[in-house]
mmCIF file of C-alpha atoms in Angstrom:
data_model
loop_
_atom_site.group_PDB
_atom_site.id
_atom_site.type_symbol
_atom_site.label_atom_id
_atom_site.label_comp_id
_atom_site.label_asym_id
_atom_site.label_seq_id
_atom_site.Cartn_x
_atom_site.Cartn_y
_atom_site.Cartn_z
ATOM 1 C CA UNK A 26 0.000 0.000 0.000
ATOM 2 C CA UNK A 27 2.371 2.770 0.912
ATOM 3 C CA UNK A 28 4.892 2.086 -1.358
ATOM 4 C CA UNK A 29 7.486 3.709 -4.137
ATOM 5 C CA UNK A 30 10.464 2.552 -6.336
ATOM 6 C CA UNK A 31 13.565 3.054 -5.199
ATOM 7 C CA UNK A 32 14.193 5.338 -7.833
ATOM 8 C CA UNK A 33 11.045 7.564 -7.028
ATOM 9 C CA UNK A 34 11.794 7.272 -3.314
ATOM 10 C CA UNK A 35 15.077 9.507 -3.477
ATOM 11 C CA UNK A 36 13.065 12.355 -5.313
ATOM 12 C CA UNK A 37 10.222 12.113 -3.296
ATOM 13 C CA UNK A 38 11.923 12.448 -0.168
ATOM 14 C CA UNK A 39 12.924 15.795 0.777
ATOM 15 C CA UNK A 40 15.774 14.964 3.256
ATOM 16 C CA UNK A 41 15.603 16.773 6.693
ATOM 17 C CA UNK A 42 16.269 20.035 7.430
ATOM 18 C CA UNK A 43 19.843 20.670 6.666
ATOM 19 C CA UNK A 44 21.876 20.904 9.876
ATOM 20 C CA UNK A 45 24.713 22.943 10.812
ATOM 21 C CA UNK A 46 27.574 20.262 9.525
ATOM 22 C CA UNK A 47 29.356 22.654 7.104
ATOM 23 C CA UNK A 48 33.577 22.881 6.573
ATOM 24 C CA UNK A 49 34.750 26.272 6.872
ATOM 25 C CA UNK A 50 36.666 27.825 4.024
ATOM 26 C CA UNK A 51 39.682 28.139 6.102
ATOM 27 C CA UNK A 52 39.747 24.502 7.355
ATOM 28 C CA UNK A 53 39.549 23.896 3.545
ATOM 29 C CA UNK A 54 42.040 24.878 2.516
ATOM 30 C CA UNK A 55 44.535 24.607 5.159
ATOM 31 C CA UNK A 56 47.857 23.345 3.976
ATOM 32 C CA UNK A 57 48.131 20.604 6.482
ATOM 33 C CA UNK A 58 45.549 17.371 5.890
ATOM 34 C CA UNK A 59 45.828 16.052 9.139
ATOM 35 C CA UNK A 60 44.380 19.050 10.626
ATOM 36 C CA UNK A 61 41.933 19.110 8.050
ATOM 37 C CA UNK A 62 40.676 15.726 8.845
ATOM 38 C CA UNK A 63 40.669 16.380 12.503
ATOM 39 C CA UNK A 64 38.255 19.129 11.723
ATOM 40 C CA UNK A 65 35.931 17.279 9.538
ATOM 41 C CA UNK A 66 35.673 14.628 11.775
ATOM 42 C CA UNK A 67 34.776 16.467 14.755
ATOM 43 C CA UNK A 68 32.526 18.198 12.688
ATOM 44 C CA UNK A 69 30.783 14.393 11.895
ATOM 45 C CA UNK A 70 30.816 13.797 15.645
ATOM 46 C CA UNK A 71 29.135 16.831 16.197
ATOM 47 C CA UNK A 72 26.552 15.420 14.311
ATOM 48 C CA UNK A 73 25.243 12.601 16.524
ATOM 49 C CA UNK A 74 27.039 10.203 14.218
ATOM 50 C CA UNK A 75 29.373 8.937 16.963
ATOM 51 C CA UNK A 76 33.256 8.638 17.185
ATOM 52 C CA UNK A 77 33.931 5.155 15.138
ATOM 53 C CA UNK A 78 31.383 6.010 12.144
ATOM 54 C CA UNK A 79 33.203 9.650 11.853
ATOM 55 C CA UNK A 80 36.553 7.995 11.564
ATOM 56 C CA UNK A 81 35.837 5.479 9.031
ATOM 57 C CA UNK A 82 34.351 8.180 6.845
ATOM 58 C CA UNK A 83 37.040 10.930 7.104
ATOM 59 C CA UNK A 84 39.201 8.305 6.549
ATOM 60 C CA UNK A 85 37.480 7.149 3.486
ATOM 61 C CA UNK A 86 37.472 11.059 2.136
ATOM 62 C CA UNK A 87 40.814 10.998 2.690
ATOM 63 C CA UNK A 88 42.057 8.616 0.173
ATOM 64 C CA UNK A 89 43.655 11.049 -3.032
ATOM 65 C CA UNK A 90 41.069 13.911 -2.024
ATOM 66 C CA UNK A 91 43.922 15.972 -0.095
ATOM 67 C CA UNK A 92 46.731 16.078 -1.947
ATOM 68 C CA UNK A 93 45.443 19.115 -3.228
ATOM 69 C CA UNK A 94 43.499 22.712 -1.898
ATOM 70 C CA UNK A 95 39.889 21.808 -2.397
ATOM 71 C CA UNK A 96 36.842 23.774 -1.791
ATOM 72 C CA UNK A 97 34.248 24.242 1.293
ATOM 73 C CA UNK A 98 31.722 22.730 -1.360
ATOM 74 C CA UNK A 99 33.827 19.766 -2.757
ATOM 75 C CA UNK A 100 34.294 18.367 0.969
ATOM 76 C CA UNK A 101 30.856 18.811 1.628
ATOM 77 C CA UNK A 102 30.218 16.660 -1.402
ATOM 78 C CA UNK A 103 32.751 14.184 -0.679
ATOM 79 C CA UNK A 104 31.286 13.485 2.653
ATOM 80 C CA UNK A 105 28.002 13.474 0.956
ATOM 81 C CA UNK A 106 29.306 10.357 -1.014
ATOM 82 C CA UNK A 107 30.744 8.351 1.833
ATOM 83 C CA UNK A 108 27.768 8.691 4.200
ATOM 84 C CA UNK A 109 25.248 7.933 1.449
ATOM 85 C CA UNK A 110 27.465 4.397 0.974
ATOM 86 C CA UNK A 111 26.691 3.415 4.304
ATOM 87 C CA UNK A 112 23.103 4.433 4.169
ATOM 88 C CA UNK A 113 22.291 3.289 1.057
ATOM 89 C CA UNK A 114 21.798 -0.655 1.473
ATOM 90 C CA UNK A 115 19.427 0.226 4.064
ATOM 91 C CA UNK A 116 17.161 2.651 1.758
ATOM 92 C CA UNK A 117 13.975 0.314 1.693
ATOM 93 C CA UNK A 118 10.071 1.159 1.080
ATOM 94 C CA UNK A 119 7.810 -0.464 2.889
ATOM 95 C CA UNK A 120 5.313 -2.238 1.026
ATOM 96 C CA UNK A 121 2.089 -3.014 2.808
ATOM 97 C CA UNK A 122 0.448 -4.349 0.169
ATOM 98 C CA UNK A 123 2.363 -7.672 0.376
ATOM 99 C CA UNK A 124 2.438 -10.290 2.431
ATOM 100 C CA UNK A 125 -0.545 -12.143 4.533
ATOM 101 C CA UNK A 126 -3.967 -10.951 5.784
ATOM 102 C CA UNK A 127 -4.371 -9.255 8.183
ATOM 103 C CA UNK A 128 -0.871 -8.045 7.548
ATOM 104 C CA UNK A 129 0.098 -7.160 11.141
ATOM 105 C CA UNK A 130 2.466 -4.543 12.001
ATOM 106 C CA UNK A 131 4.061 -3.540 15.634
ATOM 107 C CA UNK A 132 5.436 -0.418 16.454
ATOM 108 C CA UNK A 133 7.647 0.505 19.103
ATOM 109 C CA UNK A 134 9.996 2.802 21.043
ATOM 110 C CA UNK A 135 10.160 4.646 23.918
ATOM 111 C CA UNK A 136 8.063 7.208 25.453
ATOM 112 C CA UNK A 137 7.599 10.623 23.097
ATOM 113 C CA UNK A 138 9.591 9.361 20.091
ATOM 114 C CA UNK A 139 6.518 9.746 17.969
ATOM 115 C CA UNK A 140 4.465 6.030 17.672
ATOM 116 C CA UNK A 141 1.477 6.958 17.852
ATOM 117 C CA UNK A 142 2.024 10.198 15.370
ATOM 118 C CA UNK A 143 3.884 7.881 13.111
ATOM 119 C CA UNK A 144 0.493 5.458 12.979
ATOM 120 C CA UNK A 145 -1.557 7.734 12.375
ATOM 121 C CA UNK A 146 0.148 9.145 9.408
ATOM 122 C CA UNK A 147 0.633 5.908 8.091
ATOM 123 C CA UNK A 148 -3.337 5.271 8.698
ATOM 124 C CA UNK A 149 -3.861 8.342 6.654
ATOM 125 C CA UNK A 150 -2.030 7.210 3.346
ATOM 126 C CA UNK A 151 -3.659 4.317 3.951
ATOM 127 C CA UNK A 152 -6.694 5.506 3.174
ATOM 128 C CA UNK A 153 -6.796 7.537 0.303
ATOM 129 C CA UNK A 154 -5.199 4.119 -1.057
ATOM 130 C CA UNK A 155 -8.258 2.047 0.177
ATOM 131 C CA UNK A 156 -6.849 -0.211 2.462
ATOM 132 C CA UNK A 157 -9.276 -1.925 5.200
ATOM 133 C CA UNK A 158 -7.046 -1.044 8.152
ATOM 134 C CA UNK A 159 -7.884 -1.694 12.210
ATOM 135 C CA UNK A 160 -5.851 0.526 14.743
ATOM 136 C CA UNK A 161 -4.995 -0.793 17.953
ATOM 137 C CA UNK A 162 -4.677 1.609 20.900
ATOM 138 C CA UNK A 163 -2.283 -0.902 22.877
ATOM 139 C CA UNK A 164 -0.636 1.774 24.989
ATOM 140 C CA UNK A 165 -3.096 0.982 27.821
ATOM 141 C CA UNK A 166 -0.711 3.006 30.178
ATOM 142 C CA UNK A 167 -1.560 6.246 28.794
ATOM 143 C CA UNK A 168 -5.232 7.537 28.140
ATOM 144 C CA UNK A 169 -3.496 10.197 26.063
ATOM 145 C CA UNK A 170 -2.220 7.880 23.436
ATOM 146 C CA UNK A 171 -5.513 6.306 23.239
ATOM 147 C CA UNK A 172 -7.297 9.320 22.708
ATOM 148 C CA UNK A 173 -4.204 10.850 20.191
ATOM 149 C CA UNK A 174 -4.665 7.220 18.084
ATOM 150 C CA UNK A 175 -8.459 7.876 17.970
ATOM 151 C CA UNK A 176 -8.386 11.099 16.754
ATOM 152 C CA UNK A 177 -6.133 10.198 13.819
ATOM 153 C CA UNK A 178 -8.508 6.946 13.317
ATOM 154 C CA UNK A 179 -11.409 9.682 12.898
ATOM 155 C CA UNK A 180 -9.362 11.893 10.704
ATOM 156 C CA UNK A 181 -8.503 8.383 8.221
ATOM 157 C CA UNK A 182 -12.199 7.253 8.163
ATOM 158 C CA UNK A 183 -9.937 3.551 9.855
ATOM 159 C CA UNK A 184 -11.575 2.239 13.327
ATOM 160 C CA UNK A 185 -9.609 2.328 16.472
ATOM 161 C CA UNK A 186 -9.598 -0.354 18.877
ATOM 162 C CA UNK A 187 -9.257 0.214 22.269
ATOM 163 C CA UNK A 188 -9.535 -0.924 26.029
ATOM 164 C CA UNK A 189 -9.994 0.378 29.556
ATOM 165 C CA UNK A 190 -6.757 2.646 30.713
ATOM 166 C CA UNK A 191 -4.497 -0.408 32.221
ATOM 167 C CA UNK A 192 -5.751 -2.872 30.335
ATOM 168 C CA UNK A 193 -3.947 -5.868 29.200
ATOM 169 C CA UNK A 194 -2.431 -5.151 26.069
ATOM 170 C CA UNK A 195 -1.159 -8.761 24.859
ATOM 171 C CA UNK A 196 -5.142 -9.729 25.166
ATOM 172 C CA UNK A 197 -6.140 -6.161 23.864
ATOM 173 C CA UNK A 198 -4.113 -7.085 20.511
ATOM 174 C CA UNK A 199 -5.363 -10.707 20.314
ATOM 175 C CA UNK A 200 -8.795 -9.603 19.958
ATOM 176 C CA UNK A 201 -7.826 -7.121 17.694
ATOM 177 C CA UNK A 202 -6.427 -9.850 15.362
ATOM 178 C CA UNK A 203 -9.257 -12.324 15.596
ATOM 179 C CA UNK A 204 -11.381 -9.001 14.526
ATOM 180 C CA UNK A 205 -9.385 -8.202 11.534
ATOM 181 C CA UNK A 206 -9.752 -11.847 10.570
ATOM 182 C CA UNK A 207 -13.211 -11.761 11.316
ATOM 183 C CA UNK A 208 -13.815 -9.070 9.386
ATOM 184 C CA UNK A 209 -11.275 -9.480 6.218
ATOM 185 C CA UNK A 210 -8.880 -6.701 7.146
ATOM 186 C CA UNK A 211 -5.991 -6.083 5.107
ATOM 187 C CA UNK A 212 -3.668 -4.409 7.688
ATOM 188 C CA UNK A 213 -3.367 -4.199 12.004
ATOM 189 C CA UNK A 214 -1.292 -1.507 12.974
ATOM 190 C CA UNK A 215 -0.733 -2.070 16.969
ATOM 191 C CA UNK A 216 0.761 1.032 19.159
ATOM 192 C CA UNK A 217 2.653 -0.245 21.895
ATOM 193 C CA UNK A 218 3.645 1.664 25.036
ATOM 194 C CA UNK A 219 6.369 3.912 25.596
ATOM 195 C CA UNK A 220 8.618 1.354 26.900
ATOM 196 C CA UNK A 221 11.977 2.551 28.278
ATOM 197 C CA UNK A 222 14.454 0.306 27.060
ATOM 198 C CA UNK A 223 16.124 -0.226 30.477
ATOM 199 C CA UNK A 224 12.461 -1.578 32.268
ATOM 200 C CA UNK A 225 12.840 -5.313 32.206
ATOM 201 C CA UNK A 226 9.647 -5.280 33.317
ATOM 202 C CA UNK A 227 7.710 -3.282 30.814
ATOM 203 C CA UNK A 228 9.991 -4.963 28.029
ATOM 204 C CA UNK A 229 8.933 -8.512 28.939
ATOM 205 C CA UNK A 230 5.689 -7.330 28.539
ATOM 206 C CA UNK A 231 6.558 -6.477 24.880
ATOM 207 C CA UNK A 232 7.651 -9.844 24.342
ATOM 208 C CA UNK A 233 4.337 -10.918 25.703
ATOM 209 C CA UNK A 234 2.242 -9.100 23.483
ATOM 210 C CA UNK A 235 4.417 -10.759 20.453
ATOM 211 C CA UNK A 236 4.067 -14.670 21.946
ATOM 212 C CA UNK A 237 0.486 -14.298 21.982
ATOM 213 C CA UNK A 238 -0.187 -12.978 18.844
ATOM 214 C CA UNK A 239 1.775 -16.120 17.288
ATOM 215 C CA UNK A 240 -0.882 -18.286 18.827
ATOM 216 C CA UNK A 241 -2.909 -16.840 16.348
ATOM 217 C CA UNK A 242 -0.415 -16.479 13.406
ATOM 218 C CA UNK A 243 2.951 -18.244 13.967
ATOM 219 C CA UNK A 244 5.001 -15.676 10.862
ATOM 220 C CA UNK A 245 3.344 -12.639 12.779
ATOM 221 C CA UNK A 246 4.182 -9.473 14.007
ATOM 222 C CA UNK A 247 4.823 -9.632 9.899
ATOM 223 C CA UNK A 248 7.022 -5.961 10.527
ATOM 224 C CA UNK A 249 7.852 -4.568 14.168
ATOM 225 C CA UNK A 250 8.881 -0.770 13.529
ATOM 226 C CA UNK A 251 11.198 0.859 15.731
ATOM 227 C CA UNK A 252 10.242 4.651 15.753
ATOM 228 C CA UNK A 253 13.216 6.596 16.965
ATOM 229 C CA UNK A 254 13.550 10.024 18.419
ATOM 230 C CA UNK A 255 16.399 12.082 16.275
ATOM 231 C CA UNK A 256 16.593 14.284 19.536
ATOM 232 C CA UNK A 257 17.744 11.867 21.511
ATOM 233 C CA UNK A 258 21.492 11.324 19.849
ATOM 234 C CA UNK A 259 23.484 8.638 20.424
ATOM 235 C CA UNK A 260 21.144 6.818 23.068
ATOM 236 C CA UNK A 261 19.024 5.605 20.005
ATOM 237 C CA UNK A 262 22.007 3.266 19.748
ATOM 238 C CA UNK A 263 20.543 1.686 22.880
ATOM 239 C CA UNK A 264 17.021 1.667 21.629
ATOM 240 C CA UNK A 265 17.939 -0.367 18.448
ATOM 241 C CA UNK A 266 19.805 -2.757 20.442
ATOM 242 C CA UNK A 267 17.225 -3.598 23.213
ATOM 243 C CA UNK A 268 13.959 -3.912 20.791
ATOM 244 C CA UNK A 269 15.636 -5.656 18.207
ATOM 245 C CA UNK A 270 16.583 -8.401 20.985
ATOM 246 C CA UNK A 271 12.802 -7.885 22.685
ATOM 247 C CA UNK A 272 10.749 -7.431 19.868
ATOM 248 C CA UNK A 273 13.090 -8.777 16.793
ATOM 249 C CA UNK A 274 12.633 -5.157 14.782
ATOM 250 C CA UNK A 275 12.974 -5.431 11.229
ATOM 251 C CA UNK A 276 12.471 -1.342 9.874
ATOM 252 C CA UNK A 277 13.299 1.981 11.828
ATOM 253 C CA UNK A 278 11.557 5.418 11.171
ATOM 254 C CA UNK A 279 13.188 8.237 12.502
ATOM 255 C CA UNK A 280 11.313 11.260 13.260
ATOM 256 C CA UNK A 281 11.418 15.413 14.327
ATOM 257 C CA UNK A 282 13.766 15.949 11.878
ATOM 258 C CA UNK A 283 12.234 19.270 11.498
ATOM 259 C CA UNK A 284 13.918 20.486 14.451
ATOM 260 C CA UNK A 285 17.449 21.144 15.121
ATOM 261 C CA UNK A 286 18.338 17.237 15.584
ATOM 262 C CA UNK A 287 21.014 16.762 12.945
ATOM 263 C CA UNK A 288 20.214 12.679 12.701
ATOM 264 C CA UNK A 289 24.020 11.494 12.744
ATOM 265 C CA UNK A 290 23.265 8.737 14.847
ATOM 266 C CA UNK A 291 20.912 6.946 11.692
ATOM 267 C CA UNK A 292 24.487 6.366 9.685
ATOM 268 C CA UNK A 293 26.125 4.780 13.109
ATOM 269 C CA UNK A 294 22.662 2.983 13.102
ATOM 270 C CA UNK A 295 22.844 1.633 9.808
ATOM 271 C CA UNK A 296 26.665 1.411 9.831
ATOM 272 C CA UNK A 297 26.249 -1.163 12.923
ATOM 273 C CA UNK A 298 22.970 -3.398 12.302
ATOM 274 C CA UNK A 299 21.308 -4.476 9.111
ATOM 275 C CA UNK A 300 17.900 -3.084 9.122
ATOM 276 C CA UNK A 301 16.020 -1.109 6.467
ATOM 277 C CA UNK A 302 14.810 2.083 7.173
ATOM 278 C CA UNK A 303 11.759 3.031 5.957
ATOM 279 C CA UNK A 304 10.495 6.444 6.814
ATOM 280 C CA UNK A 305 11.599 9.720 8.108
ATOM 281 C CA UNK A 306 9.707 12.554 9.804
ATOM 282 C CA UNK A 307 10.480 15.694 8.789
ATOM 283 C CA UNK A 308 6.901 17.558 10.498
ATOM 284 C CA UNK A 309 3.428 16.859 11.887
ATOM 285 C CA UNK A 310 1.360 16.435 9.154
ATOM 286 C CA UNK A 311 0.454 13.225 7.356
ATOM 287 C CA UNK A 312 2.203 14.101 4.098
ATOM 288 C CA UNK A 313 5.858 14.836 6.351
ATOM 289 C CA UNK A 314 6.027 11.034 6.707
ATOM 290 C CA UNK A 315 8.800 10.803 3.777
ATOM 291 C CA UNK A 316 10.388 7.159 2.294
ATOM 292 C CA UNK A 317 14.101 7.530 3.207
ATOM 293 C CA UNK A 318 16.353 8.451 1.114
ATOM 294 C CA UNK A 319 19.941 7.496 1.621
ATOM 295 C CA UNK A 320 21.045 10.472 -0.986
ATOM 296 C CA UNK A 321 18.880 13.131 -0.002
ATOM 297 C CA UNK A 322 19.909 12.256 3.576
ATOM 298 C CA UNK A 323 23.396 12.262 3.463
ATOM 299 C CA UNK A 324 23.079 15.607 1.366
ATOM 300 C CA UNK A 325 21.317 17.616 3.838
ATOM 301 C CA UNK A 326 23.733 15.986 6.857
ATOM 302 C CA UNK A 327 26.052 17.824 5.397
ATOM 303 C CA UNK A 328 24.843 20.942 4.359
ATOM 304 C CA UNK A 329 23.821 20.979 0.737
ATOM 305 C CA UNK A 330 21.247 22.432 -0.265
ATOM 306 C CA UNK A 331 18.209 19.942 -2.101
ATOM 307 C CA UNK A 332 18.130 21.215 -6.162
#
């Protein structure tokens, strides 16, 4: 259902706003490389992207680029290149228009990183392509997610399911599925609470919620989507490393890109684990929900500007 070629995807996706990640003329053309590496890659670091990733990409820039004064705009470019190379095997549009039915899809992350905004936006492409969708409001913690899930559910014409503030979610999302079978669904999108990745107790709850809907479907969750915070820096490192093990992730979205969170951390991300990333958000309407682009990612990282 929400779906574009690869090819269309890296047009269609105006990267993020363009953060502050810009060489200086000076450190351009300074006559000593090593200090002009030692520039760019604190510059990288500065970035979110983390002190490993920045040193294997000035180091890859550095290979017959400095034997000669270059510009501000042809190191921009060059870093450009090398961060798109890590990004790019991870460029990947979801397609919900595949698979089983009820196709049913997970998504999680911590409290505020933008689940339930992420849903709803998905909800709303959704329908204007005609898909029979169910919501499921499975952050029983909060009564504000529930309502903020509903409200998008109104807004995409798709109904919301729902239970009493505490209630269990595993059984909450088990009924949800045997409704969507019921009633020949084609998708389940399930919010999950705002688990913090460091509550054992709240995370084996996660896990719960996934056993039990494989007594209904043994292949399901069919995608579990991490939603990350860009804010948040190098912690989402964490995140990605405690879901995947709870949950078994396969696709991240990153979101509030719109801000002044640079996003660095998504090339140590994709430089360290081998999961596609699907979406970005670069705002809070429906239409800011963007397929990734590795190109037009890397671009704006850096500082240039989108043609």
């Amino acid at each position: 259902m929400i779906r574009a070629s690869s090819g269309a995807s890296a047009k269609a996706s105006p990267a993020p706003r363009r953060s502050s990640l810009k060489a200086s003329p000076r450190s351009a053309a300074a006559s000593s490389t090593t200090h002009t590496l030692e520039e760019l890659q604190d510059l990288l670091i500065t970035s979110d992207m983390g002190t490993r990733v920045a040193a294997r990409v000035t180091k890859g820039i550095a290979k017959g680029r400095f034997d000669k004064e270059i510009s501000g705009d042809e190191i921009r470019l060059a870093l450009a290149e090398e961060i798109e190379e890590i990004l790019k095997p991870r460029e990947k549009v979801v397609d919900f228009s595949d698979g089983p039915r009820p196709r049913i899809v997970l998504f999680v992350g911590v409290n505020g990183s933008g689940k339930t905004t992420t849903i709803g936006k998905i909800a709303s492409k959704l329908q204007d392509q005609g898909a029979k969708a169910l919501l499921v409001a499975g952050d029983t913690f909060r009564a504000a997610a529930i309502e903020q899930l509903k409200v998008w559910g109104e807004r995409a014409g798709i109904p919301v399911m729902s239970g009493a503030p505490g209630a269990d979610a595993a059984g909450l999302v088990y009924s949800a599925v045997e409704r969507a079978k019921a009633e020949d669904l084609d998708l389940v999108l399930v919010d999950t609470a705002g688990r913090l990745q460091n509550k054992t107790e709240l995370m084996s709850e996660l896990a719960k919620v996934v056993r039990v809907v494989r007594k209904i479907d043994p292949d399901a969750p069919h995608d579990v989507i991490l939603v990350l915070d860009a804010t948040v820096g190098q912690n989402a490192l964490s995140q990605v490393e405690a879901f995947r093990h709870t949950a078994g992730v396969t696709g991240l979205v990153m979101t509030k890109l719109d801000g002044t969170a640079k996003g660095g951390v998504l090339v140590a991300i994709a430089e360290a684990h081998d999961l596609p990333i699907h979406f970005i958000g670069i705002g809070e309407k429906a239409e800011d929900l963007r397929p990734f682009s590795a190109e037009a990612f890397a671009k704006a990282l850096v500082g240039i500007k989108a043609p």
